[in-house]
JSON list of N, CA and C in Angstrom, two decimals:
[
{"chain": "A", "resi": 134, "resn": "LEU", "atom": "N", "xyz": [0.85, -1.17, 0.00]},
{"chain": "A", "resi": 134, "resn": "LEU", "atom": "CA", "xyz": [0.00, 0.00, 0.00]},
{"chain": "A", "resi": 134, "resn": "LEU", "atom": "C", "xyz": [0.90, 1.24, 0.00]},
{"chain": "A", "resi": 135, "resn": "LEU", "atom": "N", "xyz": [0.64, 2.12, -0.93]},
{"chain": "A", "resi": 135, "resn": "LEU", "atom": "CA", "xyz": [1.46, 3.32, -1.06]},
{"chain": "A", "resi": 135, "resn": "LEU", "atom": "C", "xyz": [1.49, 4.16, 0.22]},
{"chain": "A", "resi": 136, "resn": "SER", "atom": "N", "xyz": [0.38, 4.21, 0.93]},
{"chain": "A", "resi": 136, "resn": "SER", "atom": "CA", "xyz": [0.31, 5.09, 2.10]},
{"chain": "A", "resi": 136, "resn": "SER", "atom": "C", "xyz": [1.25, 4.65, 3.22]},
{"chain": "A", "resi": 137, "resn": "TRP", "atom": "N", "xyz": [1.70, 3.39, 3.24]},
{"chain": "A", "resi": 137, "resn": "TRP", "atom": "CA", "xyz": [2.65, 2.93, 4.25]},
{"chain": "A", "resi": 137, "resn": "TRP", "atom": "C", "xyz": [4.05, 3.44, 3.97]},
{"chain": "A", "resi": 138, "resn": "ASP", "atom": "N", "xyz": [4.34, 3.75, 2.73]},
{"chain": "A", "resi": 138, "resn": "ASP", "atom": "CA", "xyz": [5.66, 4.23, 2.33]},
{"chain": "A", "resi": 138, "resn": "ASP", "atom": "C", "xyz": [5.67, 5.75, 2.46]},
{"chain": "A", "resi": 139, "resn": "VAL", "atom": "N", "xyz": [6.38, 6.23, 3.47]},
{"chain": "A", "resi": 139, "resn": "VAL", "atom": "CA", "xyz": [6.40, 7.67, 3.75]},
{"chain": "A", "resi": 139, "resn": "VAL", "atom": "C", "xyz": [6.78, 8.49, 2.52]},
{"chain": "A", "resi": 140, "resn": "ALA", "atom": "N", "xyz": [7.73, 8.00, 1.74]},
{"chain": "A", "resi": 140, "resn": "ALA", "atom": "CA", "xyz": [8.20, 8.72, 0.56]},
{"chain": "A", "resi": 140, "resn": "ALA", "atom": "C", "xyz": [7.11, 8.83, -0.51]},
{"chain": "A", "resi": 141, "resn": "ARG", "atom": "N", "xyz": [6.16, 7.91, -0.50]},
{"chain": "A", "resi": 141, "resn": "ARG", "atom": "CA", "xyz": [5.12, 7.90, -1.54]},
{"chain": "A", "resi": 141, "resn": "ARG", "atom": "C", "xyz": [3.74, 8.27, -0.98]},
{"chain": "A", "resi": 142, "resn": "ARG", "atom": "N", "xyz": [3.71, 8.74, 0.25]},
{"chain": "A", "resi": 142, "resn": "ARG", "atom": "CA", "xyz": [2.43, 9.04, 0.90]},
{"chain": "A", "resi": 142, "resn": "ARG", "atom": "C", "xyz": [1.66, 10.15, 0.19]},
{"chain": "A", "resi": 143, "resn": "GLY", "atom": "N", "xyz": [2.36, 11.13, -0.35]},
{"chain": "A", "resi": 143, "resn": "GLY", "atom": "CA", "xyz": [1.68, 12.21, -1.09]},
{"chain": "A", "resi": 143, "resn": "GLY", "atom": "C", "xyz": [0.94, 11.66, -2.30]},
{"chain": "A", "resi": 144, "resn": "GLU", "atom": "N", "xyz": [1.59, 10.77, -3.00]},
{"chain": "A", "resi": 144, "resn": "GLU", "atom": "CA", "xyz": [0.97, 10.13, -4.16]},
{"chain": "A", "resi": 144, "resn": "GLU", "atom": "C", "xyz": [-0.25, 9.31, -3.71]},
{"chain": "A", "resi": 145, "resn": "ALA", "atom": "N", "xyz": [-0.10, 8.60, -2.62]},
{"chain": "A", "resi": 145, "resn": "ALA", "atom": "CA", "xyz": [-1.20, 7.80, -2.09]},
{"chain": "A", "resi": 145, "resn": "ALA", "atom": "C", "xyz": [-2.38, 8.69, -1.72]},
{"chain": "A", "resi": 146, "resn": "LEU", "atom": "N", "xyz": [-2.10, 9.80, -1.07]},
{"chain": "A", "resi": 146, "resn": "LEU", "atom": "CA", "xyz": [-3.18, 10.73, -0.70]},
{"chain": "A", "resi": 146, "resn": "LEU", "atom": "C", "xyz": [-3.92, 11.24, -1.92]},
{"chain": "A", "resi": 147, "resn": "ASP", "atom": "N", "xyz": [-3.19, 11.59, -2.96]},
{"chain": "A", "resi": 147, "resn": "ASP", "atom": "CA", "xyz": [-3.84, 12.06, -4.20]},
{"chain": "A", "resi": 147, "resn": "ASP", "atom": "C", "xyz": [-4.75, 10.99, -4.78]},
{"chain": "A", "resi": 148, "resn": "LEU", "atom": "N", "xyz": [-4.26, 9.76, -4.85]},
{"chain": "A", "resi": 148, "resn": "LEU", "atom": "CA", "xyz": [-5.07, 8.67, -5.41]},
{"chain": "A", "resi": 148, "resn": "LEU", "atom": "C", "xyz": [-6.27, 8.35, -4.53]},
{"chain": "A", "resi": 149, "resn": "LEU", "atom": "N", "xyz": [-6.06, 8.32, -3.23]},
{"chain": "A", "resi": 149, "resn": "LEU", "atom": "CA", "xyz": [-7.16, 8.03, -2.32]},
{"chain": "A", "resi": 149, "resn": "LEU", "atom": "C", "xyz": [-8.22, 9.14, -2.34]},
{"chain": "A", "resi": 150, "resn": "ALA", "atom": "N", "xyz": [-7.78, 10.39, -2.39]},
{"chain": "A", "resi": 150, "resn": "ALA", "atom": "CA", "xyz": [-8.72, 11.50, -2.45]},
{"chain": "A", "resi": 150, "resn": "ALA", "atom": "C", "xyz": [-9.55, 11.43, -3.74]},
{"chain": "A", "resi": 151, "resn": "ARG", "atom": "N", "xyz": [-8.91, 11.07, -4.82]},
{"chain": "A", "resi": 151, "resn": "ARG", "atom": "CA", "xyz": [-9.63, 10.92, -6.09]},
{"chain": "A", "resi": 151, "resn": "ARG", "atom": "C", "xyz": [-10.64, 9.78, -6.00]},
{"chain": "A", "resi": 152, "resn": "ALA", "atom": "N", "xyz": [-10.23, 8.66, -5.45]},
{"chain": "A", "resi": 152, "resn": "ALA", "atom": "CA", "xyz": [-11.14, 7.52, -5.29]},
{"chain": "A", "resi": 152, "resn": "ALA", "atom": "C", "xyz": [-12.32, 7.89, -4.40]},
{"chain": "A", "resi": 153, "resn": "HIS", "atom": "N", "xyz": [-12.04, 8.65, -3.35]},
{"chain": "A", "resi": 153, "resn": "HIS", "atom": "CA", "xyz": [-13.11, 9.07, -2.43]},
{"chain": "A", "resi": 153, "resn": "HIS", "atom": "C", "xyz": [-14.10, 10.02, -3.12]},
{"chain": "A", "resi": 154, "resn": "ARG", "atom": "N", "xyz": [-13.59, 10.90, -3.96]},
{"chain": "A", "resi": 154, "resn": "ARG", "atom": "CA", "xyz": [-14.48, 11.79, -4.71]},
{"chain": "A", "resi": 154, "resn": "ARG", "atom": "C", "xyz": [-15.38, 10.99, -5.66]},
{"chain": "A", "resi": 155, "resn": "LEU", "atom": "N", "xyz": [-14.83, 9.93, -6.24]},
{"chain": "A", "resi": 155, "resn": "LEU", "atom": "CA", "xyz": [-15.60, 9.11, -7.18]},
{"chain": "A", "resi": 155, "resn": "LEU", "atom": "C", "xyz": [-16.61, 8.21, -6.46]},
{"chain": "A", "resi": 156, "resn": "GLU", "atom": "N", "xyz": [-16.26, 7.77, -5.25]},
{"chain": "A", "resi": 156, "resn": "GLU", "atom": "CA", "xyz": [-17.13, 6.87, -4.49]},
{"chain": "A", "resi": 156, "resn": "GLU", "atom": "C", "xyz": [-17.20, 7.31, -3.03]},
{"chain": "A", "resi": 157, "resn": "PRO", "atom": "N", "xyz": [-17.86, 8.44, -2.76]},
{"chain": "A", "resi": 157, "resn": "PRO", "atom": "CA", "xyz": [-17.88, 8.98, -1.40]},
{"chain": "A", "resi": 157, "resn": "PRO", "atom": "C", "xyz": [-18.62, 8.09, -0.40]},
{"chain": "A", "resi": 158, "resn": "GLU", "atom": "N", "xyz": [-19.42, 7.16, -0.87]},
{"chain": "A", "resi": 158, "resn": "GLU", "atom": "CA", "xyz": [-20.15, 6.27, 0.03]},
{"chain": "A", "resi": 158, "resn": "GLU", "atom": "C", "xyz": [-19.38, 5.00, 0.37]},
{"chain": "A", "resi": 159, "resn": "ASN", "atom": "N", "xyz": [-18.20, 4.84, -0.19]},
{"chain": "A", "resi": 159, "resn": "ASN", "atom": "CA", "xyz": [-17.39, 3.65, 0.03]},
{"chain": "A", "resi": 159, "resn": "ASN", "atom": "C", "xyz": [-16.61, 3.79, 1.34]},
{"chain": "A", "resi": 160, "resn": "LEU", "atom": "N", "xyz": [-17.04, 3.03, 2.33]},
{"chain": "A", "resi": 160, "resn": "LEU", "atom": "CA", "xyz": [-16.44, 3.14, 3.66]},
{"chain": "A", "resi": 160, "resn": "LEU", "atom": "C", "xyz": [-14.97, 2.73, 3.67]},
{"chain": "A", "resi": 161, "resn": "GLU", "atom": "N", "xyz": [-14.61, 1.70, 2.95]},
{"chain": "A", "resi": 161, "resn": "GLU", "atom": "CA", "xyz": [-13.22, 1.24, 2.96]},
{"chain": "A", "resi": 161, "resn": "GLU", "atom": "C", "xyz": [-12.27, 2.28, 2.37]},
{"chain": "A", "resi": 162, "resn": "ILE", "atom": "N", "xyz": [-12.69, 2.93, 1.30]},
{"chain": "A", "resi": 162, "resn": "ILE", "atom": "CA", "xyz": [-11.87, 4.01, 0.72]},
{"chain": "A", "resi": 162, "resn": "ILE", "atom": "C", "xyz": [-11.75, 5.15, 1.73]},
{"chain": "A", "resi": 163, "resn": "ALA", "atom": "N", "xyz": [-12.87, 5.51, 2.35]},
{"chain": "A", "resi": 163, "resn": "ALA", "atom": "CA", "xyz": [-12.86, 6.61, 3.32]},
{"chain": "A", "resi": 163, "resn": "ALA", "atom": "C", "xyz": [-11.95, 6.30, 4.50]},
{"chain": "A", "resi": 164, "resn": "LYS", "atom": "N", "xyz": [-12.00, 5.06, 5.00]},
{"chain": "A", "resi": 164, "resn": "LYS", "atom": "CA", "xyz": [-11.16, 4.68, 6.13]},
{"chain": "A", "resi": 164, "resn": "LYS", "atom": "C", "xyz": [-9.68, 4.72, 5.75]},
{"chain": "A", "resi": 165, "resn": "THR", "atom": "N", "xyz": [-9.35, 4.25, 4.57]},
{"chain": "A", "resi": 165, "resn": "THR", "atom": "CA", "xyz": [-7.94, 4.25, 4.14]},
{"chain": "A", "resi": 165, "resn": "THR", "atom": "C", "xyz": [-7.44, 5.68, 3.96]},
{"chain": "A", "resi": 166, "resn": "LEU", "atom": "N", "xyz": [-8.26, 6.52, 3.37]},
{"chain": "A", "resi": 166, "resn": "LEU", "atom": "CA", "xyz": [-7.89, 7.93, 3.19]},
{"chain": "A", "resi": 166, "resn": "LEU", "atom": "C", "xyz": [-7.72, 8.59, 4.56]},
{"chain": "A", "resi": 167, "resn": "ALA", "atom": "N", "xyz": [-8.66, 8.37, 5.46]},
{"chain": "A", "resi": 167, "resn": "ALA", "atom": "CA", "xyz": [-8.60, 8.99, 6.78]},
{"chain": "A", "resi": 167, "resn": "ALA", "atom": "C", "xyz": [-7.37, 8.51, 7.56]},
{"chain": "A", "resi": 168, "resn": "GLN", "atom": "N", "xyz": [-7.07, 7.22, 7.49]},
{"chain": "A", "resi": 168, "resn": "GLN", "atom": "CA", "xyz": [-5.90, 6.68, 8.18]},
{"chain": "A", "resi": 168, "resn": "GLN", "atom": "C", "xyz": [-4.62, 7.33, 7.65]},
{"chain": "A", "resi": 169, "resn": "THR", "atom": "N", "xyz": [-4.54, 7.49, 6.35]},
{"chain": "A", "resi": 169, "resn": "THR", "atom": "CA", "xyz": [-3.36, 8.10, 5.75]},
{"chain": "A", "resi": 169, "resn": "THR", "atom": "C", "xyz": [-3.25, 9.58, 6.16]},
{"chain": "A", "resi": 170, "resn": "LEU", "atom": "N", "xyz": [-4.37, 10.27, 6.20]},
{"chain": "A", "resi": 170, "resn": "LEU", "atom": "CA", "xyz": [-4.37, 11.66, 6.66]},
{"chain": "A", "resi": 170, "resn": "LEU", "atom": "C", "xyz": [-3.94, 11.74, 8.12]},
{"chain": "A", "resi": 171, "resn": "LEU", "atom": "N", "xyz": [-4.39, 10.79, 8.93]},
{"chain": "A", "resi": 171, "resn": "LEU", "atom": "CA", "xyz": [-3.99, 10.75, 10.34]},
{"chain": "A", "resi": 171, "resn": "LEU", "atom": "C", "xyz": [-2.48, 10.62, 10.46]},
{"chain": "A", "resi": 172, "resn": "TRP", "atom": "N", "xyz": [-1.88, 9.74, 9.67]},
{"chain": "A", "resi": 172, "resn": "TRP", "atom": "CA", "xyz": [-0.42, 9.55, 9.69]},
{"chain": "A", "resi": 172, "resn": "TRP", "atom": "C", "xyz": [0.32, 10.83, 9.32]},
{"chain": "A", "resi": 173, "resn": "GLU", "atom": "N", "xyz": [-0.36, 11.71, 8.58]},
{"chain": "A", "resi": 173, "resn": "GLU", "atom": "CA", "xyz": [0.24, 12.99, 8.19]},
{"chain": "A", "resi": 173, "resn": "GLU", "atom": "C", "xyz": [-0.16, 14.12, 9.14]},
{"chain": "A", "resi": 174, "resn": "ASN", "atom": "N", "xyz": [-0.74, 13.76, 10.29]},
{"chain": "A", "resi": 174, "resn": "ASN", "atom": "CA", "xyz": [-1.20, 14.74, 11.29]},
{"chain": "A", "resi": 174, "resn": "ASN", "atom": "C", "xyz": [-2.23, 15.71, 10.71]},
{"chain": "A", "resi": 175, "resn": "ARG", "atom": "N", "xyz": [-3.10, 15.17, 9.89]},
{"chain": "A", "resi": 175, "resn": "ARG", "atom": "CA", "xyz": [-4.16, 15.97, 9.27]},
{"chain": "A", "resi": 175, "resn": "ARG", "atom": "C", "xyz": [-5.52, 15.44, 9.75]},
{"chain": "A", "resi": 176, "resn": "GLY", "atom": "N", "xyz": [-5.64, 15.40, 11.08]},
{"chain": "A", "resi": 176, "resn": "GLY", "atom": "CA", "xyz": [-6.83, 14.83, 11.71]},
{"chain": "A", "resi": 176, "resn": "GLY", "atom": "C", "xyz": [-8.12, 15.53, 11.35]},
{"chain": "A", "resi": 177, "resn": "LYS", "atom": "N", "xyz": [-8.09, 16.85, 11.21]},
{"chain": "A", "resi": 177, "resn": "LYS", "atom": "CA", "xyz": [-9.32, 17.57, 10.86]},
{"chain": "A", "resi": 177, "resn": "LYS", "atom": "C", "xyz": [-9.85, 17.12, 9.51]},
{"chain": "A", "resi": 178, "resn": "GLU", "atom": "N", "xyz": [-8.95, 16.97, 8.55]},
{"chain": "A", "resi": 178, "resn": "GLU", "atom": "CA", "xyz": [-9.36, 16.50, 7.22]},
{"chain": "A", "resi": 178, "resn": "GLU", "atom": "C", "xyz": [-9.88, 15.07, 7.30]},
{"chain": "A", "resi": 179, "resn": "ALA", "atom": "N", "xyz": [-9.21, 14.24, 8.10]},
{"chain": "A", "resi": 179, "resn": "ALA", "atom": "CA", "xyz": [-9.62, 12.85, 8.25]},
{"chain": "A", "resi": 179, "resn": "ALA", "atom": "C", "xyz": [-11.02, 12.76, 8.86]},
{"chain": "A", "resi": 180, "resn": "ALA", "atom": "N", "xyz": [-11.28, 13.61, 9.85]},
{"chain": "A", "resi": 180, "resn": "ALA", "atom": "CA", "xyz": [-12.60, 13.61, 10.49]},
{"chain": "A", "resi": 180, "resn": "ALA", "atom": "C", "xyz": [-13.69, 14.02, 9.50]},
{"chain": "A", "resi": 181, "resn": "ILE", "atom": "N", "xyz": [-13.38, 14.96, 8.63]},
{"chain": "A", "resi": 181, "resn": "ILE", "atom": "CA", "xyz": [-14.35, 15.38, 7.62]},
{"chain": "A", "resi": 181, "resn": "ILE", "atom": "C", "xyz": [-14.66, 14.23, 6.66]},
{"chain": "A", "resi": 182, "resn": "VAL", "atom": "N", "xyz": [-13.63, 13.51, 6.27]},
{"chain": "A", "resi": 182, "resn": "VAL", "atom": "CA", "xyz": [-13.80, 12.36, 5.37]},
{"chain": "A", "resi": 182, "resn": "VAL", "atom": "C", "xyz": [-14.75, 11.34, 6.00]},
{"chain": "A", "resi": 183, "resn": "LEU", "atom": "N", "xyz": [-14.62, 11.14, 7.31]},
{"chain": "A", "resi": 183, "resn": "LEU", "atom": "CA", "xyz": [-15.38, 10.10, 7.99]},
{"chain": "A", "resi": 183, "resn": "LEU", "atom": "C", "xyz": [-16.72, 10.56, 8.56]},
{"chain": "A", "resi": 184, "resn": "GLU", "atom": "N", "xyz": [-17.00, 11.84, 8.46]},
{"chain": "A", "resi": 184, "resn": "GLU", "atom": "CA", "xyz": [-18.19, 12.42, 9.08]},
{"chain": "A", "resi": 184, "resn": "GLU", "atom": "C", "xyz": [-19.48, 11.66, 8.73]},
{"chain": "A", "resi": 185, "resn": "ALA", "atom": "N", "xyz": [-19.64, 11.28, 7.48]},
{"chain": "A", "resi": 185, "resn": "ALA", "atom": "CA", "xyz": [-20.86, 10.60, 7.04]},
{"chain": "A", "resi": 185, "resn": "ALA", "atom": "C", "xyz": [-20.98, 9.19, 7.60]},
{"chain": "A", "resi": 186, "resn": "PHE", "atom": "N", "xyz": [-19.88, 8.66, 8.13]},
{"chain": "A", "resi": 186, "resn": "PHE", "atom": "CA", "xyz": [-19.85, 7.28, 8.62]},
{"chain": "A", "resi": 186, "resn": "PHE", "atom": "C", "xyz": [-19.79, 7.21, 10.15]},
{"chain": "A", "resi": 187, "resn": "ASP", "atom": "N", "xyz": [-20.07, 8.30, 10.83]},
{"chain": "A", "resi": 187, "resn": "ASP", "atom": "CA", "xyz": [-19.92, 8.36, 12.29]},
{"chain": "A", "resi": 187, "resn": "ASP", "atom": "C", "xyz": [-20.64, 7.22, 13.00]},
{"chain": "A", "resi": 188, "resn": "GLU", "atom": "N", "xyz": [-21.88, 6.99, 12.66]},
{"chain": "A", "resi": 188, "resn": "GLU", "atom": "CA", "xyz": [-22.67, 5.96, 13.35]},
{"chain": "A", "resi": 188, "resn": "GLU", "atom": "C", "xyz": [-22.04, 4.58, 13.17]},
{"chain": "A", "resi": 189, "resn": "GLN", "atom": "N", "xyz": [-21.63, 4.27, 11.96]},
{"chain": "A", "resi": 189, "resn": "GLN", "atom": "CA", "xyz": [-21.02, 2.97, 11.69]},
{"chain": "A", "resi": 189, "resn": "GLN", "atom": "C", "xyz": [-19.69, 2.81, 12.42]},
{"chain": "A", "resi": 190, "resn": "LEU", "atom": "N", "xyz": [-18.85, 3.82, 12.34]},
{"chain": "A", "resi": 190, "resn": "LEU", "atom": "CA", "xyz": [-17.51, 3.72, 12.91]},
{"chain": "A", "resi": 190, "resn": "LEU", "atom": "C", "xyz": [-17.50, 3.73, 14.43]},
{"chain": "A", "resi": 191, "resn": "SER", "atom": "N", "xyz": [-18.45, 4.42, 15.03]},
{"chain": "A", "resi": 191, "resn": "SER", "atom": "CA", "xyz": [-18.47, 4.50, 16.49]},
{"chain": "A", "resi": 191, "resn": "SER", "atom": "C", "xyz": [-18.81, 3.16, 17.14]},
{"chain": "A", "resi": 192, "resn": "VAL", "atom": "N", "xyz": [-19.35, 2.21, 16.38]},
{"chain": "A", "resi": 192, "resn": "VAL", "atom": "CA", "xyz": [-19.66, 0.88, 16.92]},
{"chain": "A", "resi": 192, "resn": "VAL", "atom": "C", "xyz": [-18.83, -0.23, 16.27]},
{"chain": "A", "resi": 193, "resn": "ASP", "atom": "N", "xyz": [-17.95, 0.14, 15.37]},
{"chain": "A", "resi": 193, "resn": "ASP", "atom": "CA", "xyz": [-17.08, -0.82, 14.68]},
{"chain": "A", "resi": 193, "resn": "ASP", "atom": "C", "xyz": [-15.92, -1.17, 15.60]},
{"chain": "A", "resi": 194, "resn": "LYS", "atom": "N", "xyz": [-15.99, -2.32, 16.24]},
{"chain": "A", "resi": 194, "resn": "LYS", "atom": "CA", "xyz": [-14.98, -2.70, 17.24]},
{"chain": "A", "resi": 194, "resn": "LYS", "atom": "C", "xyz": [-13.56, -2.72, 16.68]},
{"chain": "A", "resi": 195, "resn": "THR", "atom": "N", "xyz": [-13.40, -3.00, 15.40]},
{"chain": "A", "resi": 195, "resn": "THR", "atom": "CA", "xyz": [-12.06, -3.06, 14.82]},
{"chain": "A", "resi": 195, "resn": "THR", "atom": "C", "xyz": [-11.52, -1.67, 14.47]},
{"chain": "A", "resi": 196, "resn": "TRP", "atom": "N", "xyz": [-12.38, -0.65, 14.47]},
{"chain": "A", "resi": 196, "resn": "TRP", "atom": "CA", "xyz": [-11.94, 0.67, 14.04]},
{"chain": "A", "resi": 196, "resn": "TRP", "atom": "C", "xyz": [-12.21, 1.77, 15.06]},
{"chain": "A", "resi": 197, "resn": "GLN", "atom": "N", "xyz": [-12.86, 1.45, 16.17]},
{"chain": "A", "resi": 197, "resn": "GLN", "atom": "CA", "xyz": [-13.23, 2.47, 17.14]},
{"chain": "A", "resi": 197, "resn": "GLN", "atom": "C", "xyz": [-12.06, 3.30, 17.64]},
{"chain": "A", "resi": 198, "resn": "LEU", "atom": "N", "xyz": [-10.98, 2.65, 18.01]},
{"chain": "A", "resi": 198, "resn": "LEU", "atom": "CA", "xyz": [-9.85, 3.39, 18.58]},
{"chain": "A", "resi": 198, "resn": "LEU", "atom": "C", "xyz": [-9.20, 4.31, 17.56]},
{"chain": "A", "resi": 199, "resn": "THR", "atom": "N", "xyz": [-9.07, 3.84, 16.32]},
{"chain": "A", "resi": 199, "resn": "THR", "atom": "CA", "xyz": [-8.51, 4.69, 15.27]},
{"chain": "A", "resi": 199, "resn": "THR", "atom": "C", "xyz": [-9.42, 5.88, 15.02]},
{"chain": "A", "resi": 200, "resn": "TYR", "atom": "N", "xyz": [-10.72, 5.62, 14.97]},
{"chain": "A", "resi": 200, "resn": "TYR", "atom": "CA", "xyz": [-11.68, 6.70, 14.75]},
{"chain": "A", "resi": 200, "resn": "TYR", "atom": "C", "xyz": [-11.61, 7.72, 15.89]},
{"chain": "A", "resi": 201, "resn": "ALA", "atom": "N", "xyz": [-11.55, 7.24, 17.12]},
{"chain": "A", "resi": 201, "resn": "ALA", "atom": "CA", "xyz": [-11.44, 8.14, 18.26]},
{"chain": "A", "resi": 201, "resn": "ALA", "atom": "C", "xyz": [-10.15, 8.95, 18.20]},
{"chain": "A", "resi": 202, "resn": "GLU", "atom": "N", "xyz": [-9.06, 8.33, 17.78]},
{"chain": "A", "resi": 202, "resn": "GLU", "atom": "CA", "xyz": [-7.79, 9.04, 17.64]},
{"chain": "A", "resi": 202, "resn": "GLU", "atom": "C", "xyz": [-7.90, 10.16, 16.59]},
{"chain": "A", "resi": 203, "resn": "ILE", "atom": "N", "xyz": [-8.57, 9.86, 15.49]},
{"chain": "A", "resi": 203, "resn": "ILE", "atom": "CA", "xyz": [-8.78, 10.87, 14.45]},
{"chain": "A", "resi": 203, "resn": "ILE", "atom": "C", "xyz": [-9.59, 12.04, 15.01]},
{"chain": "A", "resi": 204, "resn": "LEU", "atom": "N", "xyz": [-10.68, 11.72, 15.71]},
{"chain": "A", "resi": 204, "resn": "LEU", "atom": "CA", "xyz": [-11.52, 12.78, 16.28]},
{"chain": "A", "resi": 204, "resn": "LEU", "atom": "C", "xyz": [-10.74, 13.61, 17.31]},
{"chain": "A", "resi": 205, "resn": "ALA", "atom": "N", "xyz": [-9.93, 12.95, 18.13]},
{"chain": "A", "resi": 205, "resn": "ALA", "atom": "CA", "xyz": [-9.13, 13.68, 19.12]},
{"chain": "A", "resi": 205, "resn": "ALA", "atom": "C", "xyz": [-8.15, 14.62, 18.43]},
{"chain": "A", "resi": 206, "resn": "GLN", "atom": "N", "xyz": [-7.49, 14.13, 17.37]},
{"chain": "A", "resi": 206, "resn": "GLN", "atom": "CA", "xyz": [-6.54, 14.97, 16.64]},
{"chain": "A", "resi": 206, "resn": "GLN", "atom": "C", "xyz": [-7.24, 16.14, 15.96]},
{"chain": "A", "resi": 207, "resn": "ALA", "atom": "N", "xyz": [-8.52, 15.94, 15.64]},
{"chain": "A", "resi": 207, "resn": "ALA", "atom": "CA", "xyz": [-9.30, 16.99, 14.98]},
{"chain": "A", "resi": 207, "resn": "ALA", "atom": "C", "xyz": [-9.89, 17.99, 15.97]},
{"chain": "A", "resi": 208, "resn": "GLY", "atom": "N", "xyz": [-9.61, 17.79, 17.26]},
{"chain": "A", "resi": 208, "resn": "GLY", "atom": "CA", "xyz": [-10.12, 18.71, 18.27]},
{"chain": "A", "resi": 208, "resn": "GLY", "atom": "C", "xyz": [-11.52, 18.37, 18.75]},
{"chain": "A", "resi": 209, "resn": "MET", "atom": "N", "xyz": [-11.97, 17.17, 18.48]},
{"chain": "A", "resi": 209, "resn": "MET", "atom": "CA", "xyz": [-13.31, 16.73, 18.88]},
{"chain": "A", "resi": 209, "resn": "MET", "atom": "C", "xyz": [-13.18, 15.77, 20.07]},
{"chain": "A", "resi": 210, "resn": "GLY", "atom": "N", "xyz": [-12.59, 16.27, 21.13]},
{"chain": "A", "resi": 210, "resn": "GLY", "atom": "CA", "xyz": [-12.27, 15.45, 22.28]},
{"chain": "A", "resi": 210, "resn": "GLY", "atom": "C", "xyz": [-13.45, 14.81, 22.96]},
{"chain": "A", "resi": 211, "resn": "VAL", "atom": "N", "xyz": [-14.57, 15.52, 23.05]},
{"chain": "A", "resi": 211, "resn": "VAL", "atom": "CA", "xyz": [-15.75, 14.96, 23.72]},
{"chain": "A", "resi": 211, "resn": "VAL", "atom": "C", "xyz": [-16.25, 13.74, 22.96]},
{"chain": "A", "resi": 212, "resn": "ARG", "atom": "N", "xyz": [-16.38, 13.86, 21.65]},
{"chain": "A", "resi": 212, "resn": "ARG", "atom": "CA", "xyz": [-16.85, 12.73, 20.84]},
{"chain": "A", "resi": 212, "resn": "ARG", "atom": "C", "xyz": [-15.83, 11.59, 20.89]},
{"chain": "A", "resi": 213, "resn": "ALA", "atom": "N", "xyz": [-14.55, 11.91, 20.84]},
{"chain": "A", "resi": 213, "resn": "ALA", "atom": "CA", "xyz": [-13.51, 10.88, 20.93]},
{"chain": "A", "resi": 213, "resn": "ALA", "atom": "C", "xyz": [-13.60, 10.13, 22.26]},
{"chain": "A", "resi": 214, "resn": "ALA", "atom": "N", "xyz": [-13.81, 10.86, 23.34]},
{"chain": "A", "resi": 214, "resn": "ALA", "atom": "CA", "xyz": [-13.91, 10.24, 24.66]},
{"chain": "A", "resi": 214, "resn": "ALA", "atom": "C", "xyz": [-15.12, 9.30, 24.73]},
{"chain": "A", "resi": 215, "resn": "GLN", "atom": "N", "xyz": [-16.23, 9.71, 24.14]},
{"chain": "A", "resi": 215, "resn": "GLN", "atom": "CA", "xyz": [-17.42, 8.84, 24.12]},
{"chain": "A", "resi": 215, "resn": "GLN", "atom": "C", "xyz": [-17.10, 7.51, 23.43]},
{"chain": "A", "resi": 216, "resn": "ILE", "atom": "N", "xyz": [-16.38, 7.58, 22.33]},
{"chain": "A", "resi": 216, "resn": "ILE", "atom": "CA", "xyz": [-16.05, 6.36, 21.59]},
{"chain": "A", "resi": 216, "resn": "ILE", "atom": "C", "xyz": [-15.04, 5.52, 22.39]},
{"chain": "A", "resi": 217, "resn": "PHE", "atom": "N", "xyz": [-14.03, 6.17, 22.97]},
{"chain": "A", "resi": 217, "resn": "PHE", "atom": "CA", "xyz": [-13.06, 5.45, 23.80]},
{"chain": "A", "resi": 217, "resn": "PHE", "atom": "C", "xyz": [-13.77, 4.71, 24.94]},
{"chain": "A", "resi": 218, "resn": "GLU", "atom": "N", "xyz": [-14.72, 5.38, 25.57]},
{"chain": "A", "resi": 218, "resn": "GLU", "atom": "CA", "xyz": [-15.44, 4.77, 26.70]},
{"chain": "A", "resi": 218, "resn": "GLU", "atom": "C", "xyz": [-16.26, 3.57, 26.27]},
{"chain": "A", "resi": 219, "resn": "ASN", "atom": "N", "xyz": [-16.74, 3.57, 25.04]},
{"chain": "A", "resi": 219, "resn": "ASN", "atom": "CA", "xyz": [-17.57, 2.47, 24.55]},
{"chain": "A", "resi": 219, "resn": "ASN", "atom": "C", "xyz": [-16.77, 1.36, 23.87]},
{"chain": "A", "resi": 220, "resn": "SER", "atom": "N", "xyz": [-15.45, 1.53, 23.76]},
{"chain": "A", "resi": 220, "resn": "SER", "atom": "CA", "xyz": [-14.66, 0.51, 23.07]},
{"chain": "A", "resi": 220, "resn": "SER", "atom": "C", "xyz": [-14.24, -0.61, 24.01]}
]
């Protein structure tokens, strides 16, 4: 995956953002884009990407902690704490 390679992360972000624009309802694309944005300390952007999936992600046991981390980095500490408490 390009996003794991720090040197190619910019390219990965461009491709993922394009894929997300083409399929904004695709949760897997959104999660991959958001995770990559998180690695780049762009939590606010990641939170925006995932905004439409809040209900799904807040109960997704495999993704709750990552989602809460994204929200915390985006300055949404109260919502992040709610998810942490429920994980």
